[in-house]
Amino acid sequence: MPCYPRCCTIGAAVGLGALLVAGASRADTFHYRDAGGKSVELEASLVGFDQAVYILETADGRYHLVPRAAAEKRVASPGPTPLDGTAMAGRLREEFTAERFRSYLQDPFVIGLVLGSPLPKTSEGAAKAFLRDAGAFMKNVEAAFVRYVREARIEAPPPAHPVIVLIFETKDDFVKYASAATSRDEEFTRHVAGFYSKLTNILAIRLEECRTYETPLHEAIHQQVYVRKIFQRLAPIPTWFDEGLATGFEANAGKINVGPGKVSVRYANQALQAAQVGWEHLLAGDDPFHTPALVDDAYGQAWGLHWLLVTRYRNEYPAYLRLLGQKKPLEDDEPAQRQADFRQAFGDKLAEMQTHFRPSLDAACRKQNVILKPPERKGISLTEENLGRVQLTAVRHRTSGPGGLMGDRLEVQGTLTNLSPLRPMAFLVIVETDAATYADWCVPRLEALKSTPLPPQNVVKSMDIDAAAAATVAAVRGLGQGPQTFRVCIRSAPADSEEAQRWSSGQYPKPVFGATRE
């Protein structure tokens, strides 16, 4: 996903431009006016620019995009000295408040936990243990990435700043932070599980993603690529390469068990099933990654192309990495330039590569004892959201008589798991159907990482109906049929919260058919 806002500015370059060549690598004090016209003084290093903006890096490793028209002057100064881990943790504590922030330092990492509400003293030990585990995982990521760098025969200096990972306990806090960091609206970030921002240099993830660490690993690889300066942040790196590299690593419960040279069952299957996106489309541009109908094909093909390059073109691969590493921040490569870069490193061999891919993949599967078989569907619904995991089975009961269909109902039951490693949670689980009926369970307290059964229920309670959806419901009910589809919604709150108490007393909103789901 894009990790930085697009800046539109008006006006000619002033002040900083004349000094750029002479002092591009040194740190100075910059004076400019913000969007509200307020004068700002910032101690930073000038790391790049284009016709519209300057990129300034501060002591915490963040990039600040300053419109050239807003720049006033640049004064030589000795700073800024990069913050160490302790100072960085202190800044984050100020940002999120001491009451709602916990941190753990595992050099070079600063692992931050952003709490949704104050943590009971009885849960402090669990929070410390979780942060230690997260720190150990990030060190495993670092070790795996260093192995990749060594095998690829490329240079990768250690990070110049603390490597920050923020883990958000609640979905709402994550969504607000993600929207502010990426300049995307909350409707978009509500569907994001984690991201690395090339502007802030921070990896942010939801707490519930730390069960398997699949998303944290993917985003952490992106972070390693840029904090170790394999590529320059905000440079025009082809998305297929960025994502192809990250998809080469996989994790299971914190263990990193696949690297870029190994076959990923998930992405290999996606590559083989891709029908709308070819490698030539990836080289031409990034559009497939931003088109919902094409994104699965794009990620699968990105993995496939990168895997082939790293395994069969080992001499050319480092040269391509170095070529991409020379790209400057805010440059804009046209499709022709991207294709020329690829040919410069690998020759005009794309068609040949596509021919070799399947035989090479089959040979690697035999050597690695990998079976490329998509996972079987077991007729079980699995939903994970808001720190809850619901495994649900549904059985449709239909009875007929002399007059035809007499009864049509859906029976559901399952298991709820509290994914929070920190504290007991209260849960509200609702099953909604396309016939505007629902069933619900309220679990007032479920201990951390524990499970409880959801007893069988018939999905027969009537939902309220949004006016715009009334015709749809009338059509379904007019056919005399029961529900055809359903979805599971999970809400959670700390077990000792006022919201949990309201749920326990039966005070929770009735679901509305046709309403936008949060």
Short mmCIF file of C-alpha atoms in Angstrom, two decimals:
data_model
loop_
_atom_site.label_atom_id
_atom_site.label_comp_id
_atom_site.label_asym_id
_atom_site.label_seq_id
_atom_site.Cartn_x
_atom_site.Cartn_y
_atom_site.Cartn_z
CA MET A 1 0.00 0.00 0.00
CA PRO A 2 1.20 3.57 -0.54
CA CYS A 3 2.92 4.76 2.62
CA TYR A 4 3.22 8.49 2.01
CA PRO A 5 0.93 11.31 0.94
CA ARG A 6 1.12 12.93 -2.46
CA CYS A 7 2.01 16.62 -2.12
CA CYS A 8 0.65 19.32 -4.40
CA THR A 9 2.36 22.68 -3.99
CA ILE A 10 2.34 25.96 -5.85
CA GLY A 11 5.17 28.46 -6.26
CA ALA A 12 8.80 28.71 -7.23
CA ALA A 13 11.72 27.20 -5.35
CA VAL A 14 13.33 29.50 -2.79
CA GLY A 15 16.06 29.48 -0.18
CA LEU A 16 17.06 25.83 0.14
CA GLY A 17 17.68 25.07 -3.51
CA ALA A 18 20.72 27.28 -3.87
CA LEU A 19 22.43 25.51 -0.98
CA LEU A 20 21.44 21.98 -1.95
CA VAL A 21 24.48 20.90 -3.94
CA ALA A 22 26.99 22.29 -1.49
CA GLY A 23 25.45 20.75 1.61
CA ALA A 24 23.15 17.93 0.60
CA SER A 25 24.52 15.42 3.11
CA ARG A 26 24.94 17.61 6.18
CA ALA A 27 22.45 18.35 8.92
CA ASP A 28 21.19 21.91 9.31
CA THR A 29 18.35 23.94 10.77
CA PHE A 30 15.55 24.60 8.29
CA HIS A 31 13.00 27.38 8.54
CA TYR A 32 9.67 27.08 6.72
CA ARG A 33 5.96 27.77 7.15
CA ASP A 34 3.48 24.97 7.71
CA ALA A 35 0.10 24.61 6.01
CA GLY A 36 -1.44 27.04 8.50
CA GLY A 37 1.21 29.68 7.88
CA LYS A 38 2.98 29.12 11.20
CA SER A 39 6.77 29.47 11.23
CA VAL A 40 8.56 26.15 11.88
CA GLU A 41 12.21 25.59 12.79
CA LEU A 42 13.41 22.03 12.19
CA GLU A 43 16.83 20.49 12.80
CA ALA A 44 17.19 17.93 10.04
CA SER A 45 19.20 16.54 7.14
CA LEU A 46 18.21 17.27 3.55
CA VAL A 47 18.01 13.86 1.86
CA GLY A 48 16.22 14.65 -1.40
CA PHE A 49 13.97 16.97 -3.36
CA ASP A 50 11.98 17.42 -6.54
CA GLN A 51 10.30 20.40 -8.17
CA ALA A 52 7.62 20.52 -5.48
CA VAL A 53 9.07 19.42 -2.13
CA TYR A 54 12.14 18.89 0.00
CA ILE A 55 12.64 15.72 2.07
CA LEU A 56 14.02 16.46 5.53
CA GLU A 57 15.08 13.68 7.92
CA THR A 58 14.95 14.37 11.66
CA ALA A 59 16.80 12.66 14.52
CA ASP A 60 14.08 10.02 14.88
CA GLY A 61 14.49 8.86 11.26
CA ARG A 62 11.21 10.38 10.06
CA TYR A 63 10.91 12.14 6.73
CA HIS A 64 9.16 15.51 6.55
CA LEU A 65 7.94 16.71 3.16
CA VAL A 66 8.27 20.49 3.00
CA PRO A 67 6.83 22.38 0.02
CA ARG A 68 9.57 24.35 -1.71
CA ALA A 69 7.31 27.40 -1.77
CA ALA A 70 7.09 27.26 2.04
CA ALA A 71 10.87 27.13 2.59
CA GLU A 72 12.46 30.30 3.97
CA LYS A 73 16.07 29.62 4.93
CA ARG A 74 18.63 27.00 5.88
CA VAL A 75 21.18 27.60 8.65
CA ALA A 76 24.26 25.40 9.09
CA SER A 77 24.28 23.47 12.38
CA PRO A 78 25.98 20.34 13.75
CA GLY A 79 22.89 18.17 14.33
CA PRO A 80 20.83 16.16 14.38
CA THR A 81 22.38 13.17 16.13
CA PRO A 82 20.15 10.10 15.69
CA LEU A 83 18.16 9.24 18.80
CA ASP A 84 19.05 6.05 20.63
CA GLY A 85 16.48 3.44 21.58
CA THR A 86 15.80 4.85 25.04
CA ALA A 87 15.19 8.36 23.74
CA MET A 88 12.98 7.03 20.94
CA ALA A 89 10.89 5.03 23.41
CA GLY A 90 10.52 8.18 25.49
CA ARG A 91 9.19 10.15 22.53
CA LEU A 92 6.67 7.45 21.73
CA ARG A 93 5.57 7.38 25.37
CA GLU A 94 4.87 11.10 25.17
CA GLU A 95 2.95 10.64 21.92
CA PHE A 96 0.68 7.85 23.19
CA THR A 97 0.79 8.72 26.95
CA ALA A 98 2.50 6.69 29.66
CA GLU A 99 -0.81 5.17 30.76
CA ARG A 100 -1.42 3.58 27.36
CA PHE A 101 2.09 2.79 26.14
CA ARG A 102 4.55 0.02 26.99
CA SER A 103 7.90 -0.54 25.30
CA TYR A 104 10.71 -3.04 25.06
CA LEU A 105 14.19 -2.46 23.66
CA GLN A 106 15.98 -5.20 21.73
CA ASP A 107 18.77 -3.45 19.84
CA PRO A 108 18.23 -2.10 17.20
CA PHE A 109 14.48 -2.49 17.77
CA VAL A 110 12.09 -0.42 19.84
CA ILE A 111 8.92 -2.49 20.27
CA GLY A 112 5.96 -0.35 21.34
CA LEU A 113 2.58 -1.59 22.55
CA VAL A 114 -0.27 0.93 22.25
CA LEU A 115 -3.03 -0.06 24.66
CA GLY A 116 -6.70 0.60 24.04
CA SER A 117 -7.28 1.42 27.70
CA PRO A 118 -5.27 1.38 30.95
CA LEU A 119 -3.89 -2.07 31.70
CA PRO A 120 -4.77 -3.78 35.00
CA LYS A 121 -1.76 -4.50 37.20
CA THR A 122 -2.52 -8.20 36.91
CA SER A 123 -1.88 -7.97 33.14
CA GLU A 124 1.46 -6.15 33.29
CA GLY A 125 3.40 -9.42 33.38
CA ALA A 126 1.58 -10.67 30.30
CA ALA A 127 2.36 -7.42 28.47
CA LYS A 128 6.07 -7.71 29.30
CA ALA A 129 6.16 -11.34 28.15
CA PHE A 130 4.40 -10.43 24.91
CA LEU A 131 6.84 -7.60 24.18
CA ARG A 132 9.80 -9.91 24.82
CA ASP A 133 8.34 -12.43 22.37
CA ALA A 134 7.78 -9.68 19.79
CA GLY A 135 11.37 -8.51 20.26
CA ALA A 136 12.66 -12.06 19.77
CA PHE A 137 10.60 -12.38 16.60
CA MET A 138 12.02 -9.15 15.17
CA LYS A 139 15.55 -10.39 15.88
CA ASN A 140 14.66 -13.56 13.96
CA VAL A 141 13.49 -11.37 11.08
CA GLU A 142 16.77 -9.48 11.19
CA ALA A 143 18.78 -12.71 11.14
CA ALA A 144 16.76 -14.10 8.22
CA PHE A 145 17.21 -10.89 6.26
CA VAL A 146 20.95 -10.77 6.94
CA ARG A 147 21.21 -14.34 5.58
CA TYR A 148 19.36 -13.25 2.45
CA VAL A 149 21.68 -10.26 2.01
CA ARG A 150 24.75 -12.45 2.42
CA GLU A 151 23.50 -15.02 -0.09
CA ALA A 152 22.55 -12.26 -2.55
CA ARG A 153 26.07 -10.78 -2.25
CA ILE A 154 24.95 -7.20 -1.67
CA GLU A 155 25.92 -4.54 0.84
CA ALA A 156 23.56 -3.71 3.70
CA PRO A 157 24.80 -1.31 6.40
CA PRO A 158 23.23 -1.52 9.87
CA PRO A 159 20.27 0.78 10.60
CA ALA A 160 21.22 4.39 11.36
CA HIS A 161 18.19 4.88 13.64
CA PRO A 162 16.24 2.68 16.04
CA VAL A 163 13.94 0.31 14.14
CA ILE A 164 10.45 1.00 15.47
CA VAL A 165 7.57 -1.46 15.64
CA LEU A 166 4.21 -0.28 16.99
CA ILE A 167 1.60 -2.87 17.95
CA PHE A 168 -1.95 -1.58 18.48
CA GLU A 169 -4.28 -3.40 20.83
CA THR A 170 -7.50 -2.03 19.31
CA LYS A 171 -8.68 -1.76 15.75
CA ASP A 172 -9.96 1.80 16.22
CA ASP A 173 -6.60 3.12 17.44
CA PHE A 174 -4.79 1.37 14.60
CA VAL A 175 -7.19 2.75 11.98
CA LYS A 176 -6.79 6.33 13.23
CA TYR A 177 -3.00 6.05 13.35
CA ALA A 178 -2.83 4.42 9.91
CA SER A 179 -5.01 7.12 8.36
CA ALA A 180 -2.83 9.87 9.81
CA ALA A 181 0.40 8.14 8.74
CA THR A 182 -0.69 7.30 5.19
CA SER A 183 -3.14 10.12 4.38
CA ARG A 184 -5.76 7.50 3.50
CA ASP A 185 -9.32 7.65 4.80
CA GLU A 186 -10.47 5.35 7.59
CA GLU A 187 -12.72 3.37 5.26
CA PHE A 188 -9.52 2.20 3.54
CA THR A 189 -7.29 1.69 6.59
CA ARG A 190 -10.04 -0.27 8.36
CA HIS A 191 -9.16 -3.14 6.01
CA VAL A 192 -5.38 -2.90 6.56
CA ALA A 193 -3.73 -5.41 8.91
CA GLY A 194 -0.33 -3.72 9.07
CA PHE A 195 1.99 -1.47 7.11
CA TYR A 196 5.50 -0.04 6.93
CA SER A 197 5.61 3.70 6.26
CA LYS A 198 8.50 5.01 4.20
CA LEU A 199 7.78 8.45 5.63
CA THR A 200 7.81 7.66 9.34
CA ASN A 201 10.10 4.61 9.00
CA ILE A 202 7.76 2.83 11.42
CA LEU A 203 6.15 -0.60 11.15
CA ALA A 204 2.60 -0.58 12.58
CA ILE A 205 0.47 -3.69 13.06
CA ARG A 206 -2.62 -4.88 14.90
CA LEU A 207 -2.15 -7.00 18.00
CA GLU A 208 -4.32 -9.80 16.61
CA GLU A 209 -1.84 -10.22 13.73
CA CYS A 210 0.81 -11.37 16.20
CA ARG A 211 -0.77 -14.80 16.56
CA THR A 212 0.87 -16.20 13.40
CA TYR A 213 3.13 -13.19 12.67
CA GLU A 214 2.39 -13.57 8.94
CA THR A 215 1.57 -9.89 8.35
CA PRO A 216 4.26 -8.57 10.73
CA LEU A 217 6.90 -10.60 8.90
CA HIS A 218 5.85 -9.36 5.47
CA GLU A 219 5.92 -5.73 6.56
CA ALA A 220 9.10 -6.21 8.60
CA ILE A 221 10.92 -7.36 5.46
CA HIS A 222 9.86 -4.11 3.77
CA GLN A 223 11.23 -2.24 6.77
CA GLN A 224 14.55 -4.11 6.68
CA VAL A 225 14.99 -3.31 2.99
CA TYR A 226 14.80 0.42 3.66
CA VAL A 227 16.39 0.83 7.09
CA ARG A 228 19.42 -1.08 5.77
CA LYS A 229 19.46 1.13 2.68
CA ILE A 230 19.15 -1.65 0.12
CA PHE A 231 16.82 0.88 -1.51
CA GLN A 232 16.25 4.54 -0.71
CA ARG A 233 12.95 5.47 0.88
CA LEU A 234 10.47 7.14 -1.51
CA ALA A 235 12.52 5.99 -4.52
CA PRO A 236 10.60 4.55 -7.51
CA ILE A 237 11.14 0.88 -6.70
CA PRO A 238 8.88 -1.40 -8.79
CA THR A 239 6.13 -2.77 -6.57
CA TRP A 240 6.53 -6.25 -8.06
CA PHE A 241 10.09 -6.44 -6.71
CA ASP A 242 9.24 -4.93 -3.32
CA GLU A 243 6.34 -7.35 -2.85
CA GLY A 244 8.04 -10.28 -4.53
CA LEU A 245 10.86 -10.09 -2.01
CA ALA A 246 8.54 -9.73 1.00
CA THR A 247 6.31 -12.62 -0.10
CA GLY A 248 9.39 -14.84 -0.18
CA PHE A 249 9.40 -14.95 3.63
CA GLU A 250 6.71 -16.74 5.62
CA ALA A 251 6.13 -17.26 9.33
CA ASN A 252 4.16 -19.68 11.46
CA ALA A 253 3.58 -18.73 15.09
CA GLY A 254 6.72 -16.61 15.06
CA LYS A 255 8.99 -19.12 13.32
CA ILE A 256 10.37 -18.02 9.96
CA ASN A 257 10.29 -21.18 7.88
CA VAL A 258 10.53 -19.94 4.29
CA GLY A 259 13.05 -17.65 2.58
CA PRO A 260 13.18 -16.13 -0.92
CA GLY A 261 14.81 -19.23 -2.43
CA LYS A 262 12.20 -21.63 -1.03
CA VAL A 263 8.86 -22.48 -2.59
CA SER A 264 5.90 -20.76 -0.94
CA VAL A 265 2.85 -22.99 -1.35
CA ARG A 266 0.49 -20.06 -0.98
CA TYR A 267 2.07 -17.76 -3.53
CA ALA A 268 3.14 -20.51 -5.92
CA ASN A 269 -0.50 -21.56 -6.18
CA GLN A 270 -1.51 -17.93 -6.76
CA ALA A 271 1.10 -17.61 -9.49
CA LEU A 272 -0.05 -20.77 -11.26
CA GLN A 273 -3.70 -19.74 -11.05
CA ALA A 274 -3.10 -16.15 -12.22
CA ALA A 275 -5.07 -15.57 -15.42
CA GLN A 276 -5.25 -11.79 -15.76
CA VAL A 277 -1.77 -10.56 -14.83
CA GLY A 278 1.45 -11.56 -16.57
CA TRP A 279 5.05 -10.68 -15.84
CA GLU A 280 5.01 -8.14 -18.66
CA HIS A 281 2.25 -6.26 -16.80
CA LEU A 282 4.37 -6.13 -13.63
CA LEU A 283 7.34 -4.65 -15.49
CA ALA A 284 5.13 -2.01 -17.11
CA GLY A 285 3.65 -0.55 -13.92
CA ASP A 286 2.08 -0.97 -10.50
CA ASP A 287 -1.60 -0.79 -11.49
CA PRO A 288 -2.34 -4.52 -10.89
CA PHE A 289 -1.45 -4.07 -7.21
CA HIS A 290 -4.02 -1.29 -6.86
CA THR A 291 -6.87 -3.06 -8.68
CA PRO A 292 -8.93 -5.28 -6.32
CA ALA A 293 -9.81 -7.81 -9.03
CA LEU A 294 -6.14 -8.25 -9.96
CA VAL A 295 -4.31 -8.01 -6.64
CA ASP A 296 -4.14 -11.77 -5.92
CA ASP A 297 -2.76 -12.42 -9.39
CA ALA A 298 -0.27 -9.58 -8.96
CA TYR A 299 1.12 -10.85 -5.65
CA GLY A 300 1.36 -14.41 -6.94
CA GLN A 301 3.15 -13.33 -10.11
CA ALA A 302 5.45 -11.01 -8.15
CA TRP A 303 6.48 -13.94 -5.95
CA GLY A 304 7.00 -16.15 -9.01
CA LEU A 305 9.17 -13.69 -10.94
CA HIS A 306 11.27 -12.80 -7.90
CA TRP A 307 11.68 -16.47 -6.93
CA LEU A 308 12.92 -17.35 -10.41
CA LEU A 309 15.39 -14.46 -10.44
CA VAL A 310 16.84 -15.22 -7.01
CA THR A 311 17.22 -18.95 -7.76
CA ARG A 312 18.17 -19.14 -11.48
CA TYR A 313 19.79 -15.75 -12.17
CA ARG A 314 22.10 -15.49 -9.19
CA ASN A 315 24.81 -13.54 -11.00
CA GLU A 316 22.44 -10.98 -12.51
CA TYR A 317 20.27 -10.59 -9.39
CA PRO A 318 22.79 -8.55 -7.31
CA ALA A 319 23.38 -6.21 -10.25
CA TYR A 320 19.65 -5.49 -10.47
CA LEU A 321 19.47 -4.82 -6.73
CA ARG A 322 22.33 -2.33 -6.98
CA LEU A 323 20.72 -0.65 -9.98
CA LEU A 324 17.48 -0.17 -8.04
CA GLY A 325 19.48 0.98 -5.04
CA GLN A 326 20.73 3.95 -7.07
CA LYS A 327 17.20 5.29 -7.56
CA LYS A 328 16.69 8.61 -5.78
CA PRO A 329 13.75 9.64 -3.59
CA LEU A 330 10.83 11.22 -5.46
CA GLU A 331 12.14 10.20 -8.88
CA ASP A 332 9.43 9.08 -11.30
CA ASP A 333 10.37 6.21 -13.62
CA GLU A 334 8.28 5.74 -16.74
CA PRO A 335 7.35 2.17 -17.82
CA ALA A 336 10.01 2.29 -20.54
CA GLN A 337 12.70 3.04 -17.95
CA ARG A 338 11.58 0.19 -15.70
CA GLN A 339 11.66 -2.23 -18.61
CA ALA A 340 15.08 -0.94 -19.67
CA ASP A 341 16.43 -1.44 -16.13
CA PHE A 342 15.24 -5.04 -16.19
CA ARG A 343 16.84 -5.70 -19.58
CA GLN A 344 20.09 -4.07 -18.44
CA ALA A 345 20.40 -6.55 -15.58
CA PHE A 346 18.89 -9.72 -17.07
CA GLY A 347 18.92 -9.19 -20.82
CA ASP A 348 15.89 -9.47 -23.08
CA LYS A 349 14.85 -12.78 -21.54
CA LEU A 350 11.38 -12.27 -20.10
CA ALA A 351 9.70 -14.71 -22.50
CA GLU A 352 12.44 -17.26 -21.82
CA MET A 353 11.96 -16.80 -18.07
CA GLN A 354 8.23 -17.42 -18.34
CA THR A 355 8.92 -20.63 -20.26
CA HIS A 356 11.34 -21.85 -17.58
CA PHE A 357 9.17 -20.95 -14.60
CA ARG A 358 6.89 -24.00 -14.37
CA PRO A 359 9.61 -26.63 -15.00
CA SER A 360 11.88 -24.87 -12.48
CA LEU A 361 9.07 -24.70 -9.94
CA ASP A 362 8.20 -28.38 -10.37
CA ALA A 363 11.86 -29.36 -9.92
CA ALA A 364 12.16 -27.22 -6.79
CA CYS A 365 8.99 -28.77 -5.35
CA ARG A 366 10.40 -32.26 -5.82
CA LYS A 367 13.69 -31.26 -4.21
CA GLN A 368 12.02 -29.50 -1.27
CA ASN A 369 9.22 -32.09 -0.87
CA VAL A 370 6.57 -29.44 -1.49
CA ILE A 371 3.09 -30.33 -2.76
CA LEU A 372 1.33 -27.50 -4.56
CA LYS A 373 -2.19 -28.36 -3.55
CA PRO A 374 -4.58 -25.58 -2.54
CA PRO A 375 -6.02 -26.05 0.96
CA GLU A 376 -9.28 -27.96 0.99
CA ARG A 377 -12.47 -26.23 2.01
CA LYS A 378 -13.85 -27.94 5.10
CA GLY A 379 -17.23 -26.24 5.31
CA ILE A 380 -16.18 -24.25 8.37
CA SER A 381 -16.42 -20.48 8.63
CA LEU A 382 -13.37 -18.86 10.23
CA THR A 383 -13.45 -15.19 11.23
CA GLU A 384 -10.74 -13.19 13.00
CA GLU A 385 -11.31 -9.58 14.00
CA ASN A 386 -11.20 -7.33 17.04
CA LEU A 387 -9.05 -9.80 19.01
CA GLY A 388 -11.59 -12.58 18.55
CA ARG A 389 -11.45 -15.76 16.49
CA VAL A 390 -14.69 -17.59 15.70
CA GLN A 391 -14.80 -21.00 14.09
CA LEU A 392 -18.37 -21.67 13.07
CA THR A 393 -20.31 -24.51 11.49
CA ALA A 394 -23.69 -23.94 9.87
CA VAL A 395 -26.35 -26.50 9.02
CA ARG A 396 -29.41 -25.74 6.93
CA HIS A 397 -32.59 -27.57 7.96
CA ARG A 398 -35.36 -27.80 5.36
CA THR A 399 -38.66 -29.61 5.87
CA SER A 400 -41.24 -30.33 3.20
CA GLY A 401 -44.87 -31.34 3.28
CA PRO A 402 -47.76 -31.92 0.88
CA GLY A 403 -47.88 -28.21 0.12
CA GLY A 404 -44.17 -27.92 -0.58
CA LEU A 405 -41.50 -26.25 1.55
CA MET A 406 -42.71 -25.92 5.15
CA GLY A 407 -39.57 -24.88 6.99
CA ASP A 408 -36.17 -23.47 6.12
CA ARG A 409 -33.83 -22.50 8.94
CA LEU A 410 -30.12 -22.12 9.58
CA GLU A 411 -28.53 -23.56 12.71
CA VAL A 412 -25.08 -22.32 13.78
CA GLN A 413 -22.61 -23.22 16.50
CA GLY A 414 -18.90 -22.90 17.05
CA THR A 415 -15.97 -21.83 19.19
CA LEU A 416 -14.74 -18.39 20.23
CA THR A 417 -11.08 -17.72 21.11
CA ASN A 418 -9.70 -14.62 22.80
CA LEU A 419 -6.63 -13.73 20.72
CA SER A 420 -5.41 -11.11 23.18
CA PRO A 421 -2.26 -12.22 25.02
CA LEU A 422 -2.74 -9.33 27.45
CA ARG A 423 -6.05 -9.43 29.27
CA PRO A 424 -9.54 -10.92 29.66
CA MET A 425 -11.98 -9.62 27.07
CA ALA A 426 -15.74 -9.47 26.63
CA PHE A 427 -17.10 -10.48 23.23
CA LEU A 428 -20.26 -9.94 21.24
CA VAL A 429 -20.56 -12.40 18.34
CA ILE A 430 -23.32 -11.89 15.77
CA VAL A 431 -24.22 -14.04 12.76
CA GLU A 432 -26.15 -12.05 10.13
CA THR A 433 -27.86 -13.56 7.07
CA ASP A 434 -29.03 -12.29 3.70
CA ALA A 435 -32.61 -12.92 4.86
CA ALA A 436 -32.20 -10.18 7.51
CA THR A 437 -32.11 -12.64 10.41
CA TYR A 438 -29.46 -12.99 13.07
CA ALA A 439 -28.23 -14.93 16.08
CA ASP A 440 -25.94 -13.60 18.79
CA TRP A 441 -23.82 -14.65 21.75
CA CYS A 442 -22.53 -12.42 24.52
CA VAL A 443 -19.47 -13.70 26.37
CA PRO A 444 -18.91 -11.30 29.30
CA ARG A 445 -15.43 -12.56 30.18
CA LEU A 446 -12.96 -14.78 28.37
CA GLU A 447 -9.44 -15.09 29.70
CA ALA A 448 -6.44 -14.25 27.51
CA LEU A 449 -5.79 -16.85 24.78
CA LYS A 450 -8.63 -19.06 26.04
CA SER A 451 -11.56 -20.53 24.10
CA THR A 452 -15.23 -21.15 24.85
CA PRO A 453 -18.01 -22.91 22.92
CA LEU A 454 -20.78 -20.98 21.19
CA PRO A 455 -23.85 -23.18 21.78
CA PRO A 456 -26.17 -24.07 18.87
CA GLN A 457 -28.72 -21.45 17.84
CA ASN A 458 -31.24 -21.07 15.06
CA VAL A 459 -30.66 -17.85 13.14
CA VAL A 460 -34.21 -16.53 13.42
CA LYS A 461 -34.09 -13.15 15.18
CA SER A 462 -35.21 -10.31 12.90
CA MET A 463 -32.74 -7.57 12.06
CA ASP A 464 -33.77 -3.96 11.60
CA ILE A 465 -33.74 -3.15 7.88
CA ASP A 466 -32.18 -0.11 6.27
CA ALA A 467 -34.64 1.60 3.92
CA ALA A 468 -32.34 1.15 0.93
CA ALA A 469 -32.23 -2.63 1.50
CA ALA A 470 -35.95 -3.19 2.09
CA ALA A 471 -36.66 -4.32 -1.48
CA THR A 472 -33.86 -6.89 -1.37
CA VAL A 473 -35.16 -8.44 1.84
CA ALA A 474 -38.74 -8.47 0.54
CA ALA A 475 -37.62 -10.34 -2.57
CA VAL A 476 -35.78 -13.00 -0.54
CA ARG A 477 -38.65 -13.50 1.87
CA GLY A 478 -41.19 -13.47 -0.94
CA LEU A 479 -39.61 -16.62 -2.36
CA GLY A 480 -40.35 -18.39 0.89
CA GLN A 481 -36.73 -19.38 1.27
CA GLY A 482 -34.49 -19.17 4.27
CA PRO A 483 -31.05 -17.55 4.32
CA GLN A 484 -28.59 -18.41 1.56
CA THR A 485 -25.48 -16.69 2.95
CA PHE A 486 -24.26 -15.38 6.29
CA ARG A 487 -21.41 -13.41 7.82
CA VAL A 488 -19.89 -13.32 11.29
CA CYS A 489 -19.25 -10.06 13.14
CA ILE A 490 -17.08 -9.91 16.27
CA ARG A 491 -16.92 -7.02 18.71
CA SER A 492 -14.75 -6.93 21.81
CA ALA A 493 -14.02 -4.78 24.85
CA PRO A 494 -11.90 -5.22 27.99
CA ALA A 495 -13.84 -7.41 30.41
CA ASP A 496 -13.74 -4.73 33.12
CA SER A 497 -14.95 -1.92 30.84
CA GLU A 498 -18.29 -0.12 30.97
CA GLU A 499 -19.10 -1.35 27.47
CA ALA A 500 -18.66 -4.97 28.60
CA GLN A 501 -21.01 -4.33 31.51
CA ARG A 502 -23.64 -2.94 29.14
CA TRP A 503 -23.36 -6.01 26.93
CA SER A 504 -23.76 -8.29 29.96
CA SER A 505 -27.02 -6.56 30.84
CA GLY A 506 -28.31 -6.99 27.29
CA GLN A 507 -27.68 -3.41 26.19
CA TYR A 508 -26.18 -3.72 22.75
CA PRO A 509 -27.44 -2.47 19.39
CA LYS A 510 -29.64 -4.60 17.19
CA PRO A 511 -27.92 -5.28 13.85
CA VAL A 512 -29.23 -3.38 10.83
CA PHE A 513 -29.47 -5.13 7.47
CA GLY A 514 -27.92 -3.01 4.72
CA ALA A 515 -25.91 -0.81 7.09
CA THR A 516 -22.21 -0.23 6.44
CA ARG A 517 -20.14 -2.61 8.50
CA GLU A 518 -17.48 -1.02 10.68
#
